[in-house]
PDB file of C-alpha atoms in Angstrom:
ATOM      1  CA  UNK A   1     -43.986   1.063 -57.477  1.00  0.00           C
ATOM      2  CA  UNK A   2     -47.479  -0.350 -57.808  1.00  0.00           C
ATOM      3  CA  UNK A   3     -50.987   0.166 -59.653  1.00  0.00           C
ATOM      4  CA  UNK A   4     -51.191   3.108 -56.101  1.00  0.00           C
ATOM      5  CA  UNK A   5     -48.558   4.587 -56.157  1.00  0.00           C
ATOM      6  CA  UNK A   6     -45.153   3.595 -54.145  1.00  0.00           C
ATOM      7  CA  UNK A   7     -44.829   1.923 -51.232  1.00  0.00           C
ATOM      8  CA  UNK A   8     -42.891   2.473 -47.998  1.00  0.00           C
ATOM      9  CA  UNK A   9     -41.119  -0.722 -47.495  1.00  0.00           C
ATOM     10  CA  UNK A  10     -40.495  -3.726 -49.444  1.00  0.00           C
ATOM     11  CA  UNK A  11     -38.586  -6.432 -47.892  1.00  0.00           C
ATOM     12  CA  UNK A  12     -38.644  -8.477 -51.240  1.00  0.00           C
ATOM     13  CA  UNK A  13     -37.270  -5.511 -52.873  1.00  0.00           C
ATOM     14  CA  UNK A  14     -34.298  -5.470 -50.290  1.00  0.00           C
ATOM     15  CA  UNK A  15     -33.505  -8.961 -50.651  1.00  0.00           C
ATOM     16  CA  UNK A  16     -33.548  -8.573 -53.854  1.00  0.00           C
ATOM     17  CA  UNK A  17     -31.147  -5.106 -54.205  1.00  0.00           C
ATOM     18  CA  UNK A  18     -28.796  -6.300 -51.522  1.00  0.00           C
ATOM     19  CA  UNK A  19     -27.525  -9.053 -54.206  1.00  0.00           C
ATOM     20  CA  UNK A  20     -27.685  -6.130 -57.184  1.00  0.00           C
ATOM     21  CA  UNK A  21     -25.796  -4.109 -54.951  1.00  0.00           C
ATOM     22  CA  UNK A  22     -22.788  -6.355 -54.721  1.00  0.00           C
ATOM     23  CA  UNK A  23     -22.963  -8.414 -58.496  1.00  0.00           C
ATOM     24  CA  UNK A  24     -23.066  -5.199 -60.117  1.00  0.00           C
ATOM     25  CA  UNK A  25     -20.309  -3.511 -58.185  1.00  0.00           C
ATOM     26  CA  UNK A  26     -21.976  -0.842 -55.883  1.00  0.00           C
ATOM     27  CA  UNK A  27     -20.972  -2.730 -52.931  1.00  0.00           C
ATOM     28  CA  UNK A  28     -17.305  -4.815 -52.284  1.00  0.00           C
ATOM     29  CA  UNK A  29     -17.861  -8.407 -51.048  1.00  0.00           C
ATOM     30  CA  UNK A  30     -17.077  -9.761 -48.376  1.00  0.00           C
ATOM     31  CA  UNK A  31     -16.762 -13.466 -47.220  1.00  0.00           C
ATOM     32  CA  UNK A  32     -19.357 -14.891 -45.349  1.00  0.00           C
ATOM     33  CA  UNK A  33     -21.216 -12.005 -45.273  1.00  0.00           C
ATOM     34  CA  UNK A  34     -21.675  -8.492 -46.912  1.00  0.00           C
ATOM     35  CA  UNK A  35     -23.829  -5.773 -45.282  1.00  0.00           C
ATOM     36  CA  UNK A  36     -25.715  -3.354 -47.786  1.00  0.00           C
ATOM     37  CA  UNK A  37     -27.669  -0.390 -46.359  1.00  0.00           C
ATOM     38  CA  UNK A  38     -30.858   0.832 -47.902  1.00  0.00           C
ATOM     39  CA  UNK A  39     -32.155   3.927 -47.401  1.00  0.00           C
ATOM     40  CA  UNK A  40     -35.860   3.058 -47.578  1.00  0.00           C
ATOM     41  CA  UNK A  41     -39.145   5.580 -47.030  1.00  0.00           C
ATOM     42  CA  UNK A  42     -39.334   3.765 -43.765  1.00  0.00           C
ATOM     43  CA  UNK A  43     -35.509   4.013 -42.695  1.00  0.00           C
ATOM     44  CA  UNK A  44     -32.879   2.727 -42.952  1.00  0.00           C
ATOM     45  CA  UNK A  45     -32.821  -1.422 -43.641  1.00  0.00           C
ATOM     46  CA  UNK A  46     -29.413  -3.356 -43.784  1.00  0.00           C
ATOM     47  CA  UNK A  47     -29.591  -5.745 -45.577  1.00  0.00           C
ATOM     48  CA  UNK A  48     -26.843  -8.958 -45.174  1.00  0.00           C
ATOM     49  CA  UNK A  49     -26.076 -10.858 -48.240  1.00  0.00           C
ATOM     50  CA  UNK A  50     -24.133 -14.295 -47.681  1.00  0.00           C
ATOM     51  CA  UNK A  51     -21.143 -13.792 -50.440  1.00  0.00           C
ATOM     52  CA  UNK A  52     -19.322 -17.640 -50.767  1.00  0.00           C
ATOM     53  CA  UNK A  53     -16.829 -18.609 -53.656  1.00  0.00           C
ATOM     54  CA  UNK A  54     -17.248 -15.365 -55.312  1.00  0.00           C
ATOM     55  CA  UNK A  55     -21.089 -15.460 -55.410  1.00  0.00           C
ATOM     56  CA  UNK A  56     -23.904 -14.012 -54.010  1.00  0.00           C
ATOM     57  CA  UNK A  57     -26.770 -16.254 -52.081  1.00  0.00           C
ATOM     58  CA  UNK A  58     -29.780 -15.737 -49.713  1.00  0.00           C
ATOM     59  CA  UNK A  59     -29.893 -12.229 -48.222  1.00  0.00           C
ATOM     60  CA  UNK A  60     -31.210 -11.254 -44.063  1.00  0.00           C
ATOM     61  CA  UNK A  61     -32.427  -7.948 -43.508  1.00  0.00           C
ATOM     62  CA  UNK A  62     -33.044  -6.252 -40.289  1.00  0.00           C
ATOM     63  CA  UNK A  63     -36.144  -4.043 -39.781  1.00  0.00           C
ATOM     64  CA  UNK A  64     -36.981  -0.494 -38.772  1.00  0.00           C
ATOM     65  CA  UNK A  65     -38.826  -1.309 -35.497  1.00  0.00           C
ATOM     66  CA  UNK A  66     -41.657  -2.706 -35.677  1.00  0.00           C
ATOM     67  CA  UNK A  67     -45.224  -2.769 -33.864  1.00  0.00           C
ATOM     68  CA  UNK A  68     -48.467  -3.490 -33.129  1.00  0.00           C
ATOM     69  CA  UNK A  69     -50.741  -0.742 -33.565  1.00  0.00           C
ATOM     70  CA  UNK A  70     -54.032  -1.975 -32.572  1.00  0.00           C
ATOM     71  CA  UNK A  71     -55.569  -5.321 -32.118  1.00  0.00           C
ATOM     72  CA  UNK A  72     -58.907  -6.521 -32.144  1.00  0.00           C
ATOM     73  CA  UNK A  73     -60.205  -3.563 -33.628  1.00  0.00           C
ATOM     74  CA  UNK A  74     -64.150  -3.412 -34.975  1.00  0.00           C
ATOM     75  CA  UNK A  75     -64.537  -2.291 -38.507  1.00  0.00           C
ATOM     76  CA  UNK A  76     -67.548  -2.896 -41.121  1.00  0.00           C
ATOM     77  CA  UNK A  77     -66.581  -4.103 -44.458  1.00  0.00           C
ATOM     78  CA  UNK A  78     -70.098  -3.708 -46.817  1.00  0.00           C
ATOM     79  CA  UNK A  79     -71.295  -7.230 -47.896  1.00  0.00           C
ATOM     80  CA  UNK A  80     -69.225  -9.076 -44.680  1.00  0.00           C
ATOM     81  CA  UNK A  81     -70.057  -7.353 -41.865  1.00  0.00           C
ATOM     82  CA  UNK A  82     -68.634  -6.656 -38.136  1.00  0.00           C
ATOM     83  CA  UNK A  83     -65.127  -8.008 -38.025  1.00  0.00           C
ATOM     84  CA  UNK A  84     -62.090  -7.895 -35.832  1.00  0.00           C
ATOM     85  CA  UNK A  85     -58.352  -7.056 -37.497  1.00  0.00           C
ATOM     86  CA  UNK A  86     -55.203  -6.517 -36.366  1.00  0.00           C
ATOM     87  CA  UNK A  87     -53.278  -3.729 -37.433  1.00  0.00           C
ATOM     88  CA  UNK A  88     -49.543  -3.788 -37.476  1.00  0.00           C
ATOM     89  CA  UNK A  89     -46.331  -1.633 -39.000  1.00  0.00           C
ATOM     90  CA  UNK A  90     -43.460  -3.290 -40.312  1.00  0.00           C
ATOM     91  CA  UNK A  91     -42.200  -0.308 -42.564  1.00  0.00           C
ATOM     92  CA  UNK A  92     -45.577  -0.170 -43.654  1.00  0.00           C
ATOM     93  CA  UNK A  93     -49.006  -0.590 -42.423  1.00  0.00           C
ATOM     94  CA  UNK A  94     -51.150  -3.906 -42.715  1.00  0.00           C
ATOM     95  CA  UNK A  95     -54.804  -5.034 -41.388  1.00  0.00           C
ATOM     96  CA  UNK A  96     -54.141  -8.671 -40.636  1.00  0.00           C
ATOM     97  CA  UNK A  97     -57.224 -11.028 -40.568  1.00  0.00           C
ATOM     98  CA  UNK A  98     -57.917 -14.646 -40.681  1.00  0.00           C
ATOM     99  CA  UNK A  99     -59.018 -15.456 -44.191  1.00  0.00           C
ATOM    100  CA  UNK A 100     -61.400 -17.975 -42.767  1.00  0.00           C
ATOM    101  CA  UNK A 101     -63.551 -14.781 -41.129  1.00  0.00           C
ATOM    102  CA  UNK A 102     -64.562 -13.009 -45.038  1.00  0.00           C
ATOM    103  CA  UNK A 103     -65.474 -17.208 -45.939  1.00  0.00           C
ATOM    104  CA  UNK A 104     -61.957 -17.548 -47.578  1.00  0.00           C
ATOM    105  CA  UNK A 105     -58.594 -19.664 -47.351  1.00  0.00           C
ATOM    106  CA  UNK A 106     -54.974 -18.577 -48.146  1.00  0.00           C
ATOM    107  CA  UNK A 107     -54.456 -21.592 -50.389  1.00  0.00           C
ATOM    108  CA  UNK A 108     -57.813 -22.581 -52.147  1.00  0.00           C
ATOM    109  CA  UNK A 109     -59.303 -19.060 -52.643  1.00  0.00           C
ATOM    110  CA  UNK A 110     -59.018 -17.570 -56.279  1.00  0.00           C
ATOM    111  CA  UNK A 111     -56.412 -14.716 -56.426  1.00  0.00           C
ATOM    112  CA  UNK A 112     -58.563 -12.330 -57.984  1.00  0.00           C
ATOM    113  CA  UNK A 113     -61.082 -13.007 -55.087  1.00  0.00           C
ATOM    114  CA  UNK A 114     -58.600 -12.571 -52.846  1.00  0.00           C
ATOM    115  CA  UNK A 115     -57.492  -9.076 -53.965  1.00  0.00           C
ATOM    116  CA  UNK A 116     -60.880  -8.159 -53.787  1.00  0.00           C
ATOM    117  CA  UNK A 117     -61.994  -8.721 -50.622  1.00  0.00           C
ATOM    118  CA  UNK A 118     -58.438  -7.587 -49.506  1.00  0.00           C
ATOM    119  CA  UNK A 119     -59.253  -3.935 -50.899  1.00  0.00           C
ATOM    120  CA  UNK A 120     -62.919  -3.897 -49.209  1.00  0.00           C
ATOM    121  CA  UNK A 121     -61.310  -4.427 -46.008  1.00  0.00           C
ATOM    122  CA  UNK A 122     -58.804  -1.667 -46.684  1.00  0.00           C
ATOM    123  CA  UNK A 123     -61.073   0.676 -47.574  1.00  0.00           C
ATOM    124  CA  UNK A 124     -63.006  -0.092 -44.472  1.00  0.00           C
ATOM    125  CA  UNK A 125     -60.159   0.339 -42.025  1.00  0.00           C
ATOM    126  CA  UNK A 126     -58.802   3.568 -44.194  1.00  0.00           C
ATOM    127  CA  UNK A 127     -62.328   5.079 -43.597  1.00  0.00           C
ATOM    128  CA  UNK A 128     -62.761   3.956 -39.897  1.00  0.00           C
ATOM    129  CA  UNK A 129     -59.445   3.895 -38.521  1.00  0.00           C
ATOM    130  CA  UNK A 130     -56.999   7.441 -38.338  1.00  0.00           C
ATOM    131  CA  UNK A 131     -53.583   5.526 -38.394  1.00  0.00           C
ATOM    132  CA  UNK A 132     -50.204   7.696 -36.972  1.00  0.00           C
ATOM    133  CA  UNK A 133     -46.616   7.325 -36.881  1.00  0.00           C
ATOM    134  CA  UNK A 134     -44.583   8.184 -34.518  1.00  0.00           C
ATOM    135  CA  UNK A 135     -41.818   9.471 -36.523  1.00  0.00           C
ATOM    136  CA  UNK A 136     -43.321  10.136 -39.874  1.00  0.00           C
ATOM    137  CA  UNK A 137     -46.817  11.594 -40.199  1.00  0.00           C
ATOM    138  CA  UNK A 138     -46.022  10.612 -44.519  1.00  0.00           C
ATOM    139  CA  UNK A 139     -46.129   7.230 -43.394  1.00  0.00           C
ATOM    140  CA  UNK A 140     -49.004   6.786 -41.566  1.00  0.00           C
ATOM    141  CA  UNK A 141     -51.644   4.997 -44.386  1.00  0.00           C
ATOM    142  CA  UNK A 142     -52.569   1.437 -44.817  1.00  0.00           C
ATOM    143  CA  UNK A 143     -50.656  -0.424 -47.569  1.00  0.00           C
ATOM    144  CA  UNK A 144     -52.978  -3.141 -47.770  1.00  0.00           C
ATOM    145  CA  UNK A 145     -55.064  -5.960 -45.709  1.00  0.00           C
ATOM    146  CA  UNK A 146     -52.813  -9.675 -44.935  1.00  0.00           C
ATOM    147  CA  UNK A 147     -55.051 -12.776 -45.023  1.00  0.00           C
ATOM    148  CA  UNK A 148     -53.582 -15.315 -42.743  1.00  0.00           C
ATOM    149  CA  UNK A 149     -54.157 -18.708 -42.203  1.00  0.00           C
ATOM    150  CA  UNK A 150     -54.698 -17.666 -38.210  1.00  0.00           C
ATOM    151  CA  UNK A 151     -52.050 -20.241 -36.779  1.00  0.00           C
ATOM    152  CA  UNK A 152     -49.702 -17.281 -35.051  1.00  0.00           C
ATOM    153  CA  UNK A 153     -49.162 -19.130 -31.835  1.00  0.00           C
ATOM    154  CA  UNK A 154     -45.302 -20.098 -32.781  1.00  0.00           C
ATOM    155  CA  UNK A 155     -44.700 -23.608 -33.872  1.00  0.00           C
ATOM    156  CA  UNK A 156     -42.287 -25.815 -36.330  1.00  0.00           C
ATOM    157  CA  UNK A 157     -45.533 -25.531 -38.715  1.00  0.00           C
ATOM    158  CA  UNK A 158     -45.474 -22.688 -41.440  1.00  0.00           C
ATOM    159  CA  UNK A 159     -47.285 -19.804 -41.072  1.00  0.00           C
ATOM    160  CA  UNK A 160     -49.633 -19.065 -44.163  1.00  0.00           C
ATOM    161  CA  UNK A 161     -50.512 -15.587 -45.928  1.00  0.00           C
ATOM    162  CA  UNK A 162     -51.377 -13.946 -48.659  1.00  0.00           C
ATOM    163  CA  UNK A 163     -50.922 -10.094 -49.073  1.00  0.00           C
ATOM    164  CA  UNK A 164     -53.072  -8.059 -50.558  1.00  0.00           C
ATOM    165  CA  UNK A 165     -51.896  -4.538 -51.491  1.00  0.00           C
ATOM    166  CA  UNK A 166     -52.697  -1.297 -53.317  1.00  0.00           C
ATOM    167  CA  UNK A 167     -55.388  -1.628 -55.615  1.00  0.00           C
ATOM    168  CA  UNK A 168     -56.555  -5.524 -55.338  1.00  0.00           C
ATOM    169  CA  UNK A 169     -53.007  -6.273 -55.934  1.00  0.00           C
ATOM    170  CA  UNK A 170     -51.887  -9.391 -54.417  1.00  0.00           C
ATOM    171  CA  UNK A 171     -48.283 -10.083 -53.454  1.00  0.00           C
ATOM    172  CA  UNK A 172     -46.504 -13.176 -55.454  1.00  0.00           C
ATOM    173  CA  UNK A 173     -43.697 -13.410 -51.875  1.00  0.00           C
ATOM    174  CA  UNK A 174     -44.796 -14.020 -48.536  1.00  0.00           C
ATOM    175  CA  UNK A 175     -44.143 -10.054 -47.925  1.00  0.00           C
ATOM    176  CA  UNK A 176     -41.194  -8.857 -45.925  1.00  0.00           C
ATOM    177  CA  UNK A 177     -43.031  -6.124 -44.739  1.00  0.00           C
ATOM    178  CA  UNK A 178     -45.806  -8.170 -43.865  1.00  0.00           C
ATOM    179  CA  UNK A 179     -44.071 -10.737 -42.378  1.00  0.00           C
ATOM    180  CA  UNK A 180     -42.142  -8.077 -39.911  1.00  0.00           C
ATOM    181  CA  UNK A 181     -45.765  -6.542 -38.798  1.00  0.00           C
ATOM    182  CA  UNK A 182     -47.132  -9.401 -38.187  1.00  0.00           C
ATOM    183  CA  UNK A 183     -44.371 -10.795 -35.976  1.00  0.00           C
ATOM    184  CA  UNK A 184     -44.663  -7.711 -34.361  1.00  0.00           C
ATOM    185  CA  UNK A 185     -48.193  -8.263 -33.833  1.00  0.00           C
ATOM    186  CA  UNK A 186     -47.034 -12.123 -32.465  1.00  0.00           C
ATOM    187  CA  UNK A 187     -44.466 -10.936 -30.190  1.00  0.00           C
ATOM    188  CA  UNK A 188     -46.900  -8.346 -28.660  1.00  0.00           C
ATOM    189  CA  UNK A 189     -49.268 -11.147 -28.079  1.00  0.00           C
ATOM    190  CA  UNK A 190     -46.937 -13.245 -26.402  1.00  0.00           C
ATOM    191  CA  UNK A 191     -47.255 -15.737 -29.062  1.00  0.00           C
ATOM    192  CA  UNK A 192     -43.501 -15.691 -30.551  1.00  0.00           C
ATOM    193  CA  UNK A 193     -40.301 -14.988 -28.071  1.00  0.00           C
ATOM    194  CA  UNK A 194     -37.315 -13.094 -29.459  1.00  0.00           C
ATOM    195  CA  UNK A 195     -35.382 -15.201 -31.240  1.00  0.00           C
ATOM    196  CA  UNK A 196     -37.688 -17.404 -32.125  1.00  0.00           C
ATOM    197  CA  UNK A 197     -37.143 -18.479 -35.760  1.00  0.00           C
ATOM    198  CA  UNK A 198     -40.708 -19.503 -37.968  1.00  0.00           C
ATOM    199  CA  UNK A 199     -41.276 -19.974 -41.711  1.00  0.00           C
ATOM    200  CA  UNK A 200     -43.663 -17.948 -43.822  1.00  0.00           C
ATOM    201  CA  UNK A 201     -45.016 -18.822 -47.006  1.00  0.00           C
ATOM    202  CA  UNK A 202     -47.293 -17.421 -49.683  1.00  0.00           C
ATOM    203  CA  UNK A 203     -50.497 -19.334 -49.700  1.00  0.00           C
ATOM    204  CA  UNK A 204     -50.563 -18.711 -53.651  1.00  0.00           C
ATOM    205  CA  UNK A 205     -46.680 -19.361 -54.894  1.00  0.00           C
ATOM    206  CA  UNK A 206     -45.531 -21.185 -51.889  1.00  0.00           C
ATOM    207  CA  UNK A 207     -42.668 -19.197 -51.543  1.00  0.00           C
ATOM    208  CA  UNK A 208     -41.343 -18.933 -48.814  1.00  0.00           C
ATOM    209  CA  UNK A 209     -39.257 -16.553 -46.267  1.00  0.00           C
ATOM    210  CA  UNK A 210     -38.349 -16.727 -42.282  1.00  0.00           C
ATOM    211  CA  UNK A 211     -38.345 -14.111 -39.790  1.00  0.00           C
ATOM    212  CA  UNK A 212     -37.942 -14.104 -35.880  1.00  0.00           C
ATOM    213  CA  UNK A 213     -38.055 -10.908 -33.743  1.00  0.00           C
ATOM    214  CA  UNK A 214     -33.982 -10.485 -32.737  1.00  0.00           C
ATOM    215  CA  UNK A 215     -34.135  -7.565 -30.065  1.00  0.00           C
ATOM    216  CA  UNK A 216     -36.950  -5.168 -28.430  1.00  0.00           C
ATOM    217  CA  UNK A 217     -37.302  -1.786 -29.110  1.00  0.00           C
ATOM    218  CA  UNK A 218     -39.275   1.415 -28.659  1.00  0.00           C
ATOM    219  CA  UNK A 219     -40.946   3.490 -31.958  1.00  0.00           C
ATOM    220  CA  UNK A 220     -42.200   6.525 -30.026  1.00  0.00           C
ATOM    221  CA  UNK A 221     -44.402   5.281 -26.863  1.00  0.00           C
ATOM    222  CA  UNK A 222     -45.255   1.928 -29.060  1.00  0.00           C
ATOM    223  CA  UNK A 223     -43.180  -1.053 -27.379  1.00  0.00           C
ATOM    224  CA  UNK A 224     -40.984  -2.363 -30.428  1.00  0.00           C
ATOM    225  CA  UNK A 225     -38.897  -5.192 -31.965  1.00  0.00           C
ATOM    226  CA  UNK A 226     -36.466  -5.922 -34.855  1.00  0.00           C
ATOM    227  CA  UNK A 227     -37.405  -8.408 -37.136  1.00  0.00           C
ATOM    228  CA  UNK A 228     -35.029 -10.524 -39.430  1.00  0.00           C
ATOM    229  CA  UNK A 229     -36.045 -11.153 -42.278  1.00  0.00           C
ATOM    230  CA  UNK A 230     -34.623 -13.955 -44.611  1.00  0.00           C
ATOM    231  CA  UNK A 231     -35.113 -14.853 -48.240  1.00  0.00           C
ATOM    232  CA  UNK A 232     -33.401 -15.316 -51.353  1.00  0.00           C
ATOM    233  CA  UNK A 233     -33.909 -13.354 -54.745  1.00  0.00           C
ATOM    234  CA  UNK A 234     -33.802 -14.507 -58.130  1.00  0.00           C
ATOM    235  CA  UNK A 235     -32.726 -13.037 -61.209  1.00  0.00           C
ATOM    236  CA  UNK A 236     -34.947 -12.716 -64.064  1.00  0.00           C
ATOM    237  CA  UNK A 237     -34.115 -10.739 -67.046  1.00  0.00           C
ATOM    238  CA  UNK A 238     -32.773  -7.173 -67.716  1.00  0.00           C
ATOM    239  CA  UNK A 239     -34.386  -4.035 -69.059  1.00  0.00           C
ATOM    240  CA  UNK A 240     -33.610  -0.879 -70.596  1.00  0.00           C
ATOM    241  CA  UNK A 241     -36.332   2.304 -70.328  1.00  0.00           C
ATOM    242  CA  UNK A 242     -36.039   4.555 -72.918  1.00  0.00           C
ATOM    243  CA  UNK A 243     -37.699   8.557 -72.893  1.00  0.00           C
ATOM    244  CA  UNK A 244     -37.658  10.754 -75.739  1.00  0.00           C
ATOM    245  CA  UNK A 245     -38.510  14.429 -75.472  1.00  0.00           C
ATOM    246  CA  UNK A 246     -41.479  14.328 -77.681  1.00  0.00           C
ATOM    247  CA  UNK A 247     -43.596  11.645 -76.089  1.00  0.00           C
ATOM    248  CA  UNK A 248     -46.444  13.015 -74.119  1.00  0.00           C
ATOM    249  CA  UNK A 249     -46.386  10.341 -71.945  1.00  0.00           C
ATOM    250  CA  UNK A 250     -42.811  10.319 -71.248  1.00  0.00           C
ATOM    251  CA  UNK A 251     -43.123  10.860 -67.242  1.00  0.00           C
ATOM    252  CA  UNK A 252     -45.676   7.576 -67.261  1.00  0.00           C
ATOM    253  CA  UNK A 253     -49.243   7.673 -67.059  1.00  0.00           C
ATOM    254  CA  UNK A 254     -51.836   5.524 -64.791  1.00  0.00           C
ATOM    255  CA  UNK A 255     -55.174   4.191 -66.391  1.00  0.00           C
ATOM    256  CA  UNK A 256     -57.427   2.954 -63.837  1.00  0.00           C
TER     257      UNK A 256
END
């Protein structure tokens, strides 16, 4: 759930329940290795948790296929101008640019600034673009605009991002989701082979996860891969919700 709404896919969010699923007994371990399925908005994701000594560790996750939509496509963002993005689906929709094109950089540029831009471009392609699913008509809308650091031709070297999602949100992980889409986008380029295994970090937190494209696919007439995705979640505190009847806000509210 965000400051939007809810989102489609979150491969943070997998990596994350996969090791939930098994320390809090939903799922029996097994050594190496435990599979947990996920029935996401997008599909089903399995998720693959390494379980060693009685604990759990980094988690894998295999995609809903994913693919590239439409490159190079035209769209006018007010106060930047004519540019070119790529748009890609990973179990949710992304327009990828270079951050260097909207005068930015996935490291050095302020957050806030960042987010902002990021929902100016989403607006744009949301206005100018009709996006469609093959399978889903529900999931055919734009989560958000990815600012990369434009080196997608695969290499040892990191590939930089920053996501930007919802309403100037911007992600604090490199983005499962966004990571899959935009491998999609690099396999469809020829610029990553299957199998092919490349780092991705956050431009703001550094964090990091990996993902290579493991087998091709087809999502209705779009030509398709699964991605793995790898990272590792942390634990960082518990929570308990309470709801009594006679709140008025009991079901939530959203000031904007």
């Amino acid at each position: 759930m965000h400051n939007k709404g809810y989102g489609t896919m979150c491969g943070h969010a997998v990596i994350s329940l996969g090791r939930y699923a098994i320390d809090y007994g939903f799922v029996k371990p097994k050594a190496p290795e435990t599979t947990v399925n996920i029935q996401c908005p997008c599909g089903i994701v399995r998720a693959h948790v390494e379980y060693q000594n009685g604990k759990t560790g980094s988690t894998r996750f295999h995609s809903v296929p994913a693919f590239a939509f439409a490159t190079d496509v035209e769209v006018t963002v007010p106060g930047h101008g004519k540019i070119l993005v790529d748009i890609g689906y990973g179990g949710a929709f992304y327009a990828y640019v270079s951050a260097k094109v909207l005068g930015l950089d996935v490291t050095s540029s302020k957050a806030r600034e960042l987010g902002a831009v990021g929902l100016a471009v989403s607006k744009a392609v949301e206005e100018q673009v009709k996006l469609t699913h093959p399978d889903d008509d529900e999931l055919a809308f734009l989560c958000g605009t990815i600012f990369t650091d434009g080196n997608d031709v695969y290499s040892t070297e990191a590939a930089v991002q920053v996501c930007t999602f919802a309403v100037a949100g911007v992600d604090r992980s490199p983005c499962g989701s966004g990571v899959t889409g935009r491998i999609a986008i690099q396999h469809h380029k020829g610029q990553i082979q299957l199998n092919q295994t490349r780092v991705f970090k956050n431009g703001k937190t550094g964090s990091p996860f990996t993902g290579k494209p493991v087998r091709q696919t087809k999502c209705g007439n779009f030509d398709a891969v699964v991605v793995e995705v790898s990272g590792h979640g942390y634990y960082t505190g518990t929570a308990t919700f309470t709801m009594e009847e006679d709140d008025i806000l009991k079901h939530g509210f959203l000031i904007k």
